[in-house]
XYZ file of C-alpha atoms in Angstrom:
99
model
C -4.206 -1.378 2.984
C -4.418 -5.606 3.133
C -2.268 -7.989 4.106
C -1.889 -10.691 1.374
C -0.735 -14.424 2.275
C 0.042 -17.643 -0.253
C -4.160 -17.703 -0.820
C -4.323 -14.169 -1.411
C -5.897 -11.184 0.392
C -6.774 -11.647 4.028
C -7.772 -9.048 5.954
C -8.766 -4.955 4.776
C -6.826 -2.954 7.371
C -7.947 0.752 6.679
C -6.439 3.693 4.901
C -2.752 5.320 5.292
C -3.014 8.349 6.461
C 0.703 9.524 6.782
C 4.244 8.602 6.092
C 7.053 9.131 8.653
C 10.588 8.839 9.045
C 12.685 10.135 11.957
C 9.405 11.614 13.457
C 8.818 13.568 10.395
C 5.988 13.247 8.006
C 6.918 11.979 4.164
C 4.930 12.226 0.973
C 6.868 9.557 -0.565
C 8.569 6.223 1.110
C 11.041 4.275 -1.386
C 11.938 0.752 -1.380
C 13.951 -0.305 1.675
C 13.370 2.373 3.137
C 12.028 2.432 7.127
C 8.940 4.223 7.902
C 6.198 4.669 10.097
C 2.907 4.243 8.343
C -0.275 5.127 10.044
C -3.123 3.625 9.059
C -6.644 4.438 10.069
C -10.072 2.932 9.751
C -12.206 5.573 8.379
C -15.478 5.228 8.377
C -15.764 1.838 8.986
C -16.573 1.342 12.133
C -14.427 -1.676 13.445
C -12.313 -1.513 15.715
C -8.539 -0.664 15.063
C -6.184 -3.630 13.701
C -3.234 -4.119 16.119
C 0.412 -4.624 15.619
C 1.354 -8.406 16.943
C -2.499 -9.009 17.357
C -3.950 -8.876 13.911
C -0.758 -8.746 11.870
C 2.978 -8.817 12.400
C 6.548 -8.648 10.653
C 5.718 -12.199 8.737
C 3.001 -10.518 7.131
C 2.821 -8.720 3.573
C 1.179 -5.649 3.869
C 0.032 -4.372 0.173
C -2.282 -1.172 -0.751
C -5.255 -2.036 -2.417
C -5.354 -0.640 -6.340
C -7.745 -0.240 -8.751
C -8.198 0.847 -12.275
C -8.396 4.311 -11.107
C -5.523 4.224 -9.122
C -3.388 3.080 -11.915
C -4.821 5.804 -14.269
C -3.933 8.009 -11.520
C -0.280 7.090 -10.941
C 0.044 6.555 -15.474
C -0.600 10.645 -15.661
C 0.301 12.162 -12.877
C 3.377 10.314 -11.593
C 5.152 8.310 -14.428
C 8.566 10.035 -13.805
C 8.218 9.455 -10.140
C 7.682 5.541 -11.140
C 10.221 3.304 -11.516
C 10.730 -0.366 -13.221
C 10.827 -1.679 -10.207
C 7.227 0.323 -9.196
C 5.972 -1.014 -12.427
C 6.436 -4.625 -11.604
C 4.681 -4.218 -8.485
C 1.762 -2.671 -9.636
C 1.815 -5.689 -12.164
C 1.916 -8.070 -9.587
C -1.037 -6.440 -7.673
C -3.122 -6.123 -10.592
C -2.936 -10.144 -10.059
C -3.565 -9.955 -7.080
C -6.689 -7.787 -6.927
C -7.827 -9.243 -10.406
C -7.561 -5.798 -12.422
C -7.727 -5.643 -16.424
């Protein structure tokens, strides 16, 4: 996961590891929706980014895509997509430069 600002990508963050809501894990979160996300640094070494320290509620927190990733969601999880999905994976592919 990143956080993105008005220049773009700022910081790497680490990977989600889990979805919860209520104090129960989710596979899926949909917009508007309130969750917990954990996110972990695996394998990277740093230390962990903190809540109010690194990153707070003013910041846009985005998960990082690829080519792959969009292959990924195109076969396996079109009828889980919606327009709305779409346009966001359009706007990241801006973001993180992707043909």
């Amino acid at each position: 996961m990143q956080s993105t600002g008005s220049s773009g990508i700022n910081a790497e963050y680490g990977v989600c590891t889990s979805l919860e809501v209520n104090n129960k894990q989710i596979e899926m979160a949909h917009t508007g929706q309130d969750v917990c996300i954990k996110v972990e640094n695996i394998g990277t070494g740093e230390a962990p980014k903190l809540y109010g320290r690194h990153f707070d509620e003013n910041d846009v927190i985005v998960s990082k895509i690829t080519r792959d990733s969009i292959d990924t969601l195109k076969e396996y999880f079109r009828d889980d997509m919606t327009k709305e999905n779409w346009k966001l994976i359009v706007e990241l592919k801006k973001i993180f430069e992707i043909m």
